[in-house]
């Protein structure tokens, strides 16, 4: 089998592809022939040693994998050879063959391609958790989404539209804004030229109900001020740095700041997370959400894929296709 390996924490360009012996199959495992591995912004941080949890090298990055069952362990009865499955592996996903406990796999609806299946779970589960578990987002509310042309931002636009929110999508390129429009954004804002806070306030008639913020930094700080009365700032991520959200601006207009950490919560509440996964898969089956088809890169180009994400060149998502 082939695996992308980070032998030393450092630049993403130093990732290499290595040949490895096939892993042994336990009685509760399935062996997957991998057809797509999702690529996420955080995996670049892990490789560089800049992620909040330092993973000791050598390791193989990659969380999200789709593959077909080529072999199953003696005890596995509910997964079939040939069946297509998704699995969230945490790390170790940039490979062409994978052995995992069958219980951790999720069958995918036919509506999704392999690429979509490998790139939507993180983004959409984060969004669904944020909008349904952390707050009760509902029909008619306005939501400003930052970084709305890729990853978790684009998923939030799509989910917001499914929930009947009126979404303002802020993104830096026309290609990204176009993707957001296609996923139901009511308005788009050019974050490279416009004053996002001022424009969002104007579009929201004085303020917005929700700010969905995977970007942080100065933009995140400014956009707290776009919130109207009792509006909620959802803290999702910090690609532009950790924002210093001013407490006086939270007090004014009775605003709320709500933290969102889907991964940790999912680990602590596996049953409740399974219910969220089932709800999101139902949204796919019912045609209410439309995960983007990712840009395909070969395994050997994992470093280039991570660099393109880090430098904001990707509209939508990226998948490695072994
Ligand atoms: N809270 C959670 O549970 C959770 C779950 C998953 C991910 N996250 C976090 O969400 C964040 C976004 O992840 P993602 O997968 O959506 O990433 P992504 O696909 O790379 O998208 C990030 C977007 O942020 C914008 N951006 C603005 N300033 C940037 C900068 N300095 N560097 C890079 N991008 C910048 C870019 O859009 P423009 O070019 O349009 O500005 C880019 O398209 C990450 O911090 C990740 O850790 C959080």
mmCIF file of C-alpha atoms and ligand atoms in Angstrom:
data_model
loop_
_atom_site.group_PDB
_atom_site.id
_atom_site.type_symbol
_atom_site.label_atom_id
_atom_site.label_comp_id
_atom_site.label_asym_id
_atom_site.label_seq_id
_atom_site.Cartn_x
_atom_site.Cartn_y
_atom_site.Cartn_z
ATOM 1 C CA UNK A 1 0.000 0.000 0.000
ATOM 2 C CA UNK A 2 0.999 3.657 -0.378
ATOM 3 C CA UNK A 3 0.866 6.296 2.346
ATOM 4 C CA UNK A 4 1.687 10.004 2.440
ATOM 5 C CA UNK A 5 4.149 10.425 5.318
ATOM 6 C CA UNK A 6 5.228 13.406 7.383
ATOM 7 C CA UNK A 7 8.690 12.270 8.595
ATOM 8 C CA UNK A 8 9.441 15.535 10.391
ATOM 9 C CA UNK A 9 7.165 18.448 11.359
ATOM 10 C CA UNK A 10 7.774 21.247 8.857
ATOM 11 C CA UNK A 11 6.808 22.530 5.415
ATOM 12 C CA UNK A 12 3.947 20.668 3.712
ATOM 13 C CA UNK A 13 6.162 20.279 0.618
ATOM 14 C CA UNK A 14 8.321 17.787 2.606
ATOM 15 C CA UNK A 15 5.536 15.178 2.656
ATOM 16 C CA UNK A 16 6.563 11.992 0.814
ATOM 17 C CA UNK A 17 4.743 8.934 -0.489
ATOM 18 C CA UNK A 18 6.087 5.641 0.926
ATOM 19 C CA UNK A 19 5.354 1.987 0.169
ATOM 20 C CA UNK A 20 4.204 0.048 3.234
ATOM 21 C CA UNK A 21 3.157 -3.562 3.882
ATOM 22 C CA UNK A 22 -0.648 -3.977 3.958
ATOM 23 C CA UNK A 23 -1.945 -3.786 7.556
ATOM 24 C CA UNK A 24 -3.332 -6.993 9.114
ATOM 25 C CA UNK A 25 -7.125 -7.418 9.325
ATOM 26 C CA UNK A 26 -8.722 -8.039 12.743
ATOM 27 C CA UNK A 27 -11.991 -9.935 13.228
ATOM 28 C CA UNK A 28 -14.021 -6.698 13.618
ATOM 29 C CA UNK A 29 -12.289 -4.792 10.798
ATOM 30 C CA UNK A 30 -12.896 -4.042 7.146
ATOM 31 C CA UNK A 31 -10.189 -3.446 4.559
ATOM 32 C CA UNK A 32 -10.992 -0.530 2.243
ATOM 33 C CA UNK A 33 -9.586 0.256 -1.163
ATOM 34 C CA UNK A 34 -9.515 4.034 -0.842
ATOM 35 C CA UNK A 35 -11.044 6.101 -3.644
ATOM 36 C CA UNK A 36 -10.869 9.597 -2.106
ATOM 37 C CA UNK A 37 -9.288 11.293 0.935
ATOM 38 C CA UNK A 38 -10.603 14.686 2.037
ATOM 39 C CA UNK A 39 -8.013 17.420 2.576
ATOM 40 C CA UNK A 40 -8.632 19.937 5.362
ATOM 41 C CA UNK A 41 -6.936 23.175 6.398
ATOM 42 C CA UNK A 42 -6.068 21.773 9.857
ATOM 43 C CA UNK A 43 -4.057 18.921 8.348
ATOM 44 C CA UNK A 44 -1.590 21.517 7.034
ATOM 45 C CA UNK A 45 -1.261 22.876 10.584
ATOM 46 C CA UNK A 46 -0.644 19.345 11.908
ATOM 47 C CA UNK A 47 2.157 18.736 9.376
ATOM 48 C CA UNK A 48 3.802 22.058 10.250
ATOM 49 C CA UNK A 49 3.507 21.422 14.006
ATOM 50 C CA UNK A 50 1.221 24.470 14.349
ATOM 51 C CA UNK A 51 -1.912 22.596 15.435
ATOM 52 C CA UNK A 52 -3.075 22.916 19.069
ATOM 53 C CA UNK A 53 -2.342 19.194 19.600
ATOM 54 C CA UNK A 54 1.190 18.266 18.441
ATOM 55 C CA UNK A 55 1.298 14.911 16.672
ATOM 56 C CA UNK A 56 4.714 13.223 16.927
ATOM 57 C CA UNK A 57 6.313 12.428 13.526
ATOM 58 C CA UNK A 58 6.386 10.187 11.625
ATOM 59 C CA UNK A 59 2.668 10.136 10.866
ATOM 60 C CA UNK A 60 0.258 10.093 7.950
ATOM 61 C CA UNK A 61 -2.152 13.042 7.875
ATOM 62 C CA UNK A 62 -5.755 12.818 6.735
ATOM 63 C CA UNK A 63 -9.076 12.533 8.553
ATOM 64 C CA UNK A 64 -11.768 11.816 5.992
ATOM 65 C CA UNK A 65 -11.726 8.742 3.753
ATOM 66 C CA UNK A 66 -14.066 7.007 1.322
ATOM 67 C CA UNK A 67 -13.353 3.501 0.048
ATOM 68 C CA UNK A 68 -14.861 0.194 -0.983
ATOM 69 C CA UNK A 69 -14.708 -2.939 1.156
ATOM 70 C CA UNK A 70 -12.288 -5.485 -0.332
ATOM 71 C CA UNK A 71 -12.126 -7.789 2.724
ATOM 72 C CA UNK A 72 -14.023 -8.086 6.004
ATOM 73 C CA UNK A 73 -13.123 -9.662 9.342
ATOM 74 C CA UNK A 74 -14.726 -12.909 10.534
ATOM 75 C CA UNK A 75 -17.083 -11.121 12.966
ATOM 76 C CA UNK A 76 -18.312 -8.421 10.562
ATOM 77 C CA UNK A 77 -21.855 -9.093 9.374
ATOM 78 C CA UNK A 78 -23.283 -5.650 8.577
ATOM 79 C CA UNK A 79 -20.754 -4.542 5.938
ATOM 80 C CA UNK A 80 -20.441 -6.232 2.531
ATOM 81 C CA UNK A 81 -17.517 -6.665 0.137
ATOM 82 C CA UNK A 82 -17.913 -3.979 -2.541
ATOM 83 C CA UNK A 83 -19.880 -1.629 -0.259
ATOM 84 C CA UNK A 84 -18.838 2.027 -0.290
ATOM 85 C CA UNK A 85 -18.086 3.479 3.144
ATOM 86 C CA UNK A 86 -16.973 6.734 4.752
ATOM 87 C CA UNK A 87 -14.725 6.806 7.803
ATOM 88 C CA UNK A 88 -13.388 9.637 9.972
ATOM 89 C CA UNK A 89 -9.962 8.329 11.008
ATOM 90 C CA UNK A 90 -8.540 11.333 12.893
ATOM 91 C CA UNK A 91 -5.115 10.821 11.323
ATOM 92 C CA UNK A 92 -3.785 8.301 8.785
ATOM 93 C CA UNK A 93 -6.209 9.020 5.941
ATOM 94 C CA UNK A 94 -3.871 9.928 3.028
ATOM 95 C CA UNK A 95 -3.460 6.289 1.913
ATOM 96 C CA UNK A 96 -4.658 4.002 -0.854
ATOM 97 C CA UNK A 97 -5.615 1.152 1.500
ATOM 98 C CA UNK A 98 -7.022 1.297 5.009
ATOM 99 C CA UNK A 99 -8.003 -1.176 7.729
ATOM 100 C CA UNK A 100 -10.559 0.163 10.230
ATOM 101 C CA UNK A 101 -13.092 -1.236 12.707
ATOM 102 C CA UNK A 102 -16.332 -1.767 10.761
ATOM 103 C CA UNK A 103 -18.281 -0.053 13.564
ATOM 104 C CA UNK A 104 -16.558 3.263 12.750
ATOM 105 C CA UNK A 105 -17.653 3.272 9.113
ATOM 106 C CA UNK A 106 -20.709 5.020 7.682
ATOM 107 C CA UNK A 107 -22.467 3.901 4.463
ATOM 108 C CA UNK A 108 -22.957 6.851 2.096
ATOM 109 C CA UNK A 109 -26.112 7.732 0.166
ATOM 110 C CA UNK A 110 -25.974 7.213 -3.615
ATOM 111 C CA UNK A 111 -26.555 10.952 -4.089
ATOM 112 C CA UNK A 112 -22.901 11.625 -3.180
ATOM 113 C CA UNK A 113 -19.870 10.945 -5.392
ATOM 114 C CA UNK A 114 -16.781 9.482 -3.701
ATOM 115 C CA UNK A 115 -15.164 12.934 -3.735
ATOM 116 C CA UNK A 116 -18.165 14.636 -2.161
ATOM 117 C CA UNK A 117 -18.408 11.842 0.423
ATOM 118 C CA UNK A 118 -14.765 12.312 1.453
ATOM 119 C CA UNK A 119 -14.965 16.091 1.807
ATOM 120 C CA UNK A 120 -18.291 17.027 3.353
ATOM 121 C CA UNK A 121 -18.577 15.389 6.763
ATOM 122 C CA UNK A 122 -16.221 17.684 8.784
ATOM 123 C CA UNK A 123 -17.596 20.854 7.246
ATOM 124 C CA UNK A 124 -21.290 19.978 7.361
ATOM 125 C CA UNK A 125 -21.228 18.335 10.785
ATOM 126 C CA UNK A 126 -19.482 21.408 12.202
ATOM 127 C CA UNK A 127 -22.173 23.595 10.654
ATOM 128 C CA UNK A 128 -25.094 21.412 11.709
ATOM 129 C CA UNK A 129 -23.709 21.138 15.250
ATOM 130 C CA UNK A 130 -23.235 24.919 15.396
ATOM 131 C CA UNK A 131 -26.647 25.867 14.003
ATOM 132 C CA UNK A 132 -28.744 23.111 15.641
ATOM 133 C CA UNK A 133 -26.960 22.112 18.887
ATOM 134 C CA UNK A 134 -25.120 25.258 19.934
ATOM 135 C CA UNK A 135 -27.853 27.680 18.862
ATOM 136 C CA UNK A 136 -31.343 27.292 17.485
ATOM 137 C CA UNK A 137 -30.973 28.945 14.083
ATOM 138 C CA UNK A 138 -34.332 29.316 12.417
ATOM 139 C CA UNK A 139 -36.238 30.371 9.335
ATOM 140 C CA UNK A 140 -36.029 34.043 8.419
ATOM 141 C CA UNK A 141 -32.918 34.881 10.466
ATOM 142 C CA UNK A 142 -29.995 36.586 8.772
ATOM 143 C CA UNK A 143 -26.518 35.012 8.886
ATOM 144 C CA UNK A 144 -23.204 36.493 7.765
ATOM 145 C CA UNK A 145 -20.747 33.713 6.808
ATOM 146 C CA UNK A 146 -17.021 34.544 6.609
ATOM 147 C CA UNK A 147 -14.713 32.459 4.370
ATOM 148 C CA UNK A 148 -17.926 31.459 2.596
ATOM 149 C CA UNK A 149 -16.346 30.064 -0.580
ATOM 150 C CA UNK A 150 -14.668 26.972 0.822
ATOM 151 C CA UNK A 151 -14.632 24.367 3.606
ATOM 152 C CA UNK A 152 -16.740 25.043 6.667
ATOM 153 C CA UNK A 153 -17.910 28.440 5.371
ATOM 154 C CA UNK A 154 -19.434 27.056 2.182
ATOM 155 C CA UNK A 155 -21.106 24.256 4.156
ATOM 156 C CA UNK A 156 -22.638 26.858 6.493
ATOM 157 C CA UNK A 157 -24.082 28.726 3.504
ATOM 158 C CA UNK A 158 -25.662 25.515 2.215
ATOM 159 C CA UNK A 159 -27.031 24.513 5.644
ATOM 160 C CA UNK A 160 -28.266 28.041 6.309
ATOM 161 C CA UNK A 161 -30.221 27.960 3.067
ATOM 162 C CA UNK A 162 -31.660 24.536 3.986
ATOM 163 C CA UNK A 163 -32.848 26.004 7.310
ATOM 164 C CA UNK A 164 -34.486 28.991 5.583
ATOM 165 C CA UNK A 165 -31.941 31.588 6.773
ATOM 166 C CA UNK A 166 -31.103 34.593 4.626
ATOM 167 C CA UNK A 167 -27.366 34.187 4.106
ATOM 168 C CA UNK A 168 -24.730 36.851 3.384
ATOM 169 C CA UNK A 169 -21.644 35.118 1.997
ATOM 170 C CA UNK A 170 -18.327 36.974 2.325
ATOM 171 C CA UNK A 171 -15.483 35.645 0.157
ATOM 172 C CA UNK A 172 -12.400 37.036 -1.555
ATOM 173 C CA UNK A 173 -12.778 35.789 -5.148
ATOM 174 C CA UNK A 174 -15.536 35.719 -7.736
ATOM 175 C CA UNK A 175 -15.180 31.918 -8.046
ATOM 176 C CA UNK A 176 -15.773 31.503 -4.294
ATOM 177 C CA UNK A 177 -18.717 33.916 -4.280
ATOM 178 C CA UNK A 178 -20.224 32.073 -7.254
ATOM 179 C CA UNK A 179 -20.065 28.760 -5.339
ATOM 180 C CA UNK A 180 -21.806 30.413 -2.380
ATOM 181 C CA UNK A 181 -24.498 31.881 -4.654
ATOM 182 C CA UNK A 182 -25.130 28.401 -6.065
ATOM 183 C CA UNK A 183 -25.573 27.088 -2.531
ATOM 184 C CA UNK A 184 -28.318 29.578 -1.815
ATOM 185 C CA UNK A 185 -26.616 32.730 -0.508
ATOM 186 C CA UNK A 186 -29.105 35.603 -0.724
ATOM 187 C CA UNK A 187 -26.306 38.189 -0.909
ATOM 188 C CA UNK A 188 -22.572 37.987 -1.554
ATOM 189 C CA UNK A 189 -19.923 40.376 -0.219
ATOM 190 C CA UNK A 190 -16.457 40.798 -1.730
ATOM 191 C CA UNK A 191 -14.266 40.544 1.372
ATOM 192 C CA UNK A 192 -11.195 41.691 -0.604
ATOM 193 C CA UNK A 193 -12.644 45.097 -1.516
ATOM 194 C CA UNK A 194 -15.760 45.799 0.598
ATOM 195 C CA UNK A 195 -16.169 46.709 4.265
ATOM 196 C CA UNK A 196 -17.788 43.415 5.287
ATOM 197 C CA UNK A 197 -19.147 44.686 8.612
ATOM 198 C CA UNK A 198 -20.735 47.807 7.118
ATOM 199 C CA UNK A 199 -22.202 45.953 4.145
ATOM 200 C CA UNK A 200 -23.641 43.186 6.351
ATOM 201 C CA UNK A 201 -25.265 45.759 8.645
ATOM 202 C CA UNK A 202 -26.771 47.512 5.663
ATOM 203 C CA UNK A 203 -28.105 44.286 4.124
ATOM 204 C CA UNK A 204 -29.482 43.194 7.509
ATOM 205 C CA UNK A 205 -31.359 46.457 8.043
ATOM 206 C CA UNK A 206 -29.111 47.577 10.928
ATOM 207 C CA UNK A 207 -27.609 44.278 12.032
ATOM 208 C CA UNK A 208 -27.491 40.519 11.441
ATOM 209 C CA UNK A 209 -28.733 37.716 13.701
ATOM 210 C CA UNK A 210 -25.757 35.347 13.341
ATOM 211 C CA UNK A 211 -22.096 35.703 12.356
ATOM 212 C CA UNK A 212 -20.546 32.347 11.355
ATOM 213 C CA UNK A 213 -16.803 32.878 11.760
ATOM 214 C CA UNK A 214 -14.169 30.322 10.689
ATOM 215 C CA UNK A 215 -11.737 33.162 9.830
ATOM 216 C CA UNK A 216 -11.201 35.187 13.024
ATOM 217 C CA UNK A 217 -8.401 37.792 13.009
ATOM 218 C CA UNK A 218 -9.271 41.413 12.297
ATOM 219 C CA UNK A 219 -12.202 40.459 10.085
ATOM 220 C CA UNK A 220 -13.780 38.344 12.828
ATOM 221 C CA UNK A 221 -13.264 41.150 15.362
ATOM 222 C CA UNK A 222 -14.871 43.720 13.079
ATOM 223 C CA UNK A 223 -17.835 41.510 12.254
ATOM 224 C CA UNK A 224 -18.892 41.128 15.895
ATOM 225 C CA UNK A 225 -20.056 44.726 15.415
ATOM 226 C CA UNK A 226 -22.277 43.650 12.508
ATOM 227 C CA UNK A 227 -24.547 41.823 14.979
ATOM 228 C CA UNK A 228 -27.919 43.349 15.783
ATOM 229 C CA UNK A 229 -29.883 43.037 19.059
ATOM 230 C CA UNK A 230 -29.328 39.641 20.741
ATOM 231 C CA UNK A 231 -27.260 38.506 17.765
ATOM 232 C CA UNK A 232 -24.843 35.572 18.092
ATOM 233 C CA UNK A 233 -21.208 35.355 16.990
ATOM 234 C CA UNK A 234 -20.299 31.701 16.365
ATOM 235 C CA UNK A 235 -16.568 31.140 16.947
ATOM 236 C CA UNK A 236 -15.580 28.377 14.493
ATOM 237 C CA UNK A 237 -11.910 28.861 13.549
ATOM 238 C CA UNK A 238 -8.893 31.125 13.330
ATOM 239 C CA UNK A 239 -7.307 30.900 9.878
ATOM 240 C CA UNK A 240 -6.487 34.637 10.072
ATOM 241 C CA UNK A 241 -5.489 34.572 13.779
ATOM 242 C CA UNK A 242 -7.280 34.432 17.144
ATOM 243 C CA UNK A 243 -9.620 37.450 17.342
ATOM 244 C CA UNK A 244 -9.704 39.617 20.476
ATOM 245 C CA UNK A 245 -13.484 40.026 20.725
ATOM 246 C CA UNK A 246 -14.179 43.165 22.811
ATOM 247 C CA UNK A 247 -16.443 42.533 25.823
ATOM 248 C CA UNK A 248 -18.056 46.000 25.543
ATOM 249 C CA UNK A 249 -19.314 45.072 22.078
ATOM 250 C CA UNK A 250 -20.765 41.834 23.477
ATOM 251 C CA UNK A 251 -22.556 43.771 26.227
ATOM 252 C CA UNK A 252 -23.979 46.309 23.767
ATOM 253 C CA UNK A 253 -27.217 45.138 22.181
ATOM 254 C CA UNK A 254 -27.186 41.990 24.408
ATOM 255 C CA UNK A 255 -25.031 40.015 21.992
ATOM 256 C CA UNK A 256 -23.751 36.479 22.555
ATOM 257 C CA UNK A 257 -20.437 34.815 21.671
ATOM 258 C CA UNK A 258 -20.786 31.043 21.317
ATOM 259 C CA UNK A 259 -17.862 28.604 20.976
ATOM 260 C CA UNK A 260 -18.146 25.653 18.602
ATOM 261 C CA UNK A 261 -15.887 22.596 18.912
ATOM 262 C CA UNK A 262 -17.604 19.826 17.017
ATOM 263 C CA UNK A 263 -14.735 17.258 17.038
ATOM 264 C CA UNK A 264 -14.266 17.180 20.822
ATOM 265 C CA UNK A 265 -18.021 17.164 21.433
ATOM 266 C CA UNK A 266 -18.518 14.298 18.950
ATOM 267 C CA UNK A 267 -15.909 12.220 20.801
ATOM 268 C CA UNK A 268 -17.635 12.830 24.146
ATOM 269 C CA UNK A 269 -21.176 12.317 22.816
ATOM 270 C CA UNK A 270 -20.972 9.545 20.205
ATOM 271 C CA UNK A 271 -24.707 8.736 20.344
ATOM 272 C CA UNK A 272 -25.794 12.338 19.860
ATOM 273 C CA UNK A 273 -23.231 12.760 17.098
ATOM 274 C CA UNK A 274 -24.575 9.662 15.317
ATOM 275 C CA UNK A 275 -27.982 11.344 15.351
ATOM 276 C CA UNK A 276 -26.478 14.508 13.805
ATOM 277 C CA UNK A 277 -24.729 12.425 11.110
ATOM 278 C CA UNK A 278 -28.050 10.716 10.304
ATOM 279 C CA UNK A 279 -29.787 14.119 10.052
ATOM 280 C CA UNK A 280 -27.141 15.495 7.684
ATOM 281 C CA UNK A 281 -27.287 12.345 5.508
ATOM 282 C CA UNK A 282 -31.078 12.785 5.349
ATOM 283 C CA UNK A 283 -30.577 16.361 4.141
ATOM 284 C CA UNK A 284 -28.399 14.914 1.339
ATOM 285 C CA UNK A 285 -30.975 12.222 0.437
ATOM 286 C CA UNK A 286 -33.783 14.778 0.385
ATOM 287 C CA UNK A 287 -31.807 17.100 -1.890
ATOM 288 C CA UNK A 288 -31.767 19.894 0.694
ATOM 289 C CA UNK A 289 -27.968 20.299 0.755
ATOM 290 C CA UNK A 290 -25.471 20.131 -2.096
ATOM 291 C CA UNK A 291 -21.863 19.365 -1.060
ATOM 292 C CA UNK A 292 -19.399 20.606 -3.647
ATOM 293 C CA UNK A 293 -17.474 18.250 -5.967
ATOM 294 C CA UNK A 294 -13.838 18.618 -4.816
ATOM 295 C CA UNK A 295 -10.793 19.400 -6.953
ATOM 296 C CA UNK A 296 -8.893 16.082 -7.359
ATOM 297 C CA UNK A 297 -5.145 15.849 -6.646
ATOM 298 C CA UNK A 298 -2.971 12.682 -6.793
ATOM 299 C CA UNK A 299 -1.603 11.310 -3.481
ATOM 300 C CA UNK A 300 1.875 12.492 -4.456
ATOM 301 C CA UNK A 301 0.578 16.085 -4.542
ATOM 302 C CA UNK A 302 -0.674 16.188 -0.934
ATOM 303 C CA UNK A 303 1.807 18.979 -0.134
ATOM 304 C CA UNK A 304 0.609 21.091 -3.070
ATOM 305 C CA UNK A 305 -3.022 20.524 -2.029
ATOM 306 C CA UNK A 306 -2.299 21.716 1.523
ATOM 307 C CA UNK A 307 -0.309 24.712 0.243
ATOM 308 C CA UNK A 308 -3.158 25.725 -2.107
ATOM 309 C CA UNK A 309 -5.595 25.606 0.830
ATOM 310 C CA UNK A 310 -3.314 27.591 3.143
ATOM 311 C CA UNK A 311 -2.819 30.272 0.474
ATOM 312 C CA UNK A 312 -6.573 30.642 -0.141
ATOM 313 C CA UNK A 313 -6.407 29.446 -3.750
ATOM 314 C CA UNK A 314 -9.100 26.786 -3.340
ATOM 315 C CA UNK A 315 -12.731 27.576 -4.092
ATOM 316 C CA UNK A 316 -14.702 24.650 -2.648
ATOM 317 C CA UNK A 317 -12.850 21.576 -1.418
ATOM 318 C CA UNK A 318 -9.862 19.361 -2.284
ATOM 319 C CA UNK A 319 -9.587 15.560 -2.315
ATOM 320 C CA UNK A 320 -6.636 13.247 -2.860
ATOM 321 C CA UNK A 321 -7.526 10.517 -5.335
ATOM 322 C CA UNK A 322 -5.118 7.558 -4.963
HETATM 323 N N1 LIG B 1 -14.909 24.559 15.322
HETATM 324 C C1 LIG B 1 -14.900 23.401 14.715
HETATM 325 O O1 LIG B 1 -15.489 22.416 15.182
HETATM 326 C C2 LIG B 1 -14.171 23.293 13.395
HETATM 327 C C3 LIG B 1 -14.349 22.183 12.547
HETATM 328 C C4 LIG B 1 -13.690 22.162 11.325
HETATM 329 C C5 LIG B 1 -12.824 23.220 10.982
HETATM 330 N N2 LIG B 1 -12.662 24.258 11.855
HETATM 331 C C6 LIG B 1 -11.770 25.386 11.548
HETATM 332 O O2 LIG B 1 -12.353 26.195 10.549
HETATM 333 C C7 LIG B 1 -11.301 26.918 9.904
HETATM 334 C C8 LIG B 1 -11.520 26.865 8.406
HETATM 335 O O3 LIG B 1 -11.315 25.554 7.951
HETATM 336 P P1 LIG B 1 -11.696 25.166 6.463
HETATM 337 O O4 LIG B 1 -11.493 23.709 6.337
HETATM 338 O O5 LIG B 1 -12.975 25.762 6.100
HETATM 339 O O6 LIG B 1 -10.529 25.938 5.661
HETATM 340 P P2 LIG B 1 -10.523 26.402 4.133
HETATM 341 O O7 LIG B 1 -11.337 25.480 3.307
HETATM 342 O O8 LIG B 1 -9.093 26.585 3.803
HETATM 343 O O9 LIG B 1 -11.265 27.819 4.135
HETATM 344 C C9 LIG B 1 -10.805 28.896 4.880
HETATM 345 C C10 LIG B 1 -11.210 30.211 4.196
HETATM 346 O O10 LIG B 1 -10.837 31.263 5.078
HETATM 347 C C11 LIG B 1 -10.528 32.422 4.358
HETATM 348 N N3 LIG B 1 -9.341 33.100 4.881
HETATM 349 C C12 LIG B 1 -9.312 34.364 5.343
HETATM 350 N N4 LIG B 1 -8.109 34.677 5.804
HETATM 351 C C13 LIG B 1 -7.339 33.611 5.627
HETATM 352 C C14 LIG B 1 -5.976 33.337 5.902
HETATM 353 N N5 LIG B 1 -5.161 34.249 6.471
HETATM 354 N N6 LIG B 1 -5.476 32.113 5.579
HETATM 355 C C15 LIG B 1 -6.277 31.174 5.021
HETATM 356 N N7 LIG B 1 -7.597 31.391 4.740
HETATM 357 C C16 LIG B 1 -8.115 32.596 5.040
HETATM 358 C C17 LIG B 1 -10.341 32.007 2.925
HETATM 359 O O11 LIG B 1 -11.448 32.571 2.237
HETATM 360 P P3 LIG B 1 -11.299 33.963 1.477
HETATM 361 O O12 LIG B 1 -10.124 33.821 0.543
HETATM 362 O O13 LIG B 1 -12.594 34.082 0.771
HETATM 363 O O14 LIG B 1 -11.082 34.989 2.544
HETATM 364 C C18 LIG B 1 -10.472 30.496 2.899
HETATM 365 O O15 LIG B 1 -11.174 30.086 1.756
HETATM 366 C C19 LIG B 1 -9.998 26.309 10.381
HETATM 367 O O16 LIG B 1 -9.444 27.145 11.374
HETATM 368 C C20 LIG B 1 -10.412 24.999 10.999
HETATM 369 O O17 LIG B 1 -9.547 24.596 12.015
HETATM 370 C C21 LIG B 1 -13.318 24.306 13.039
#
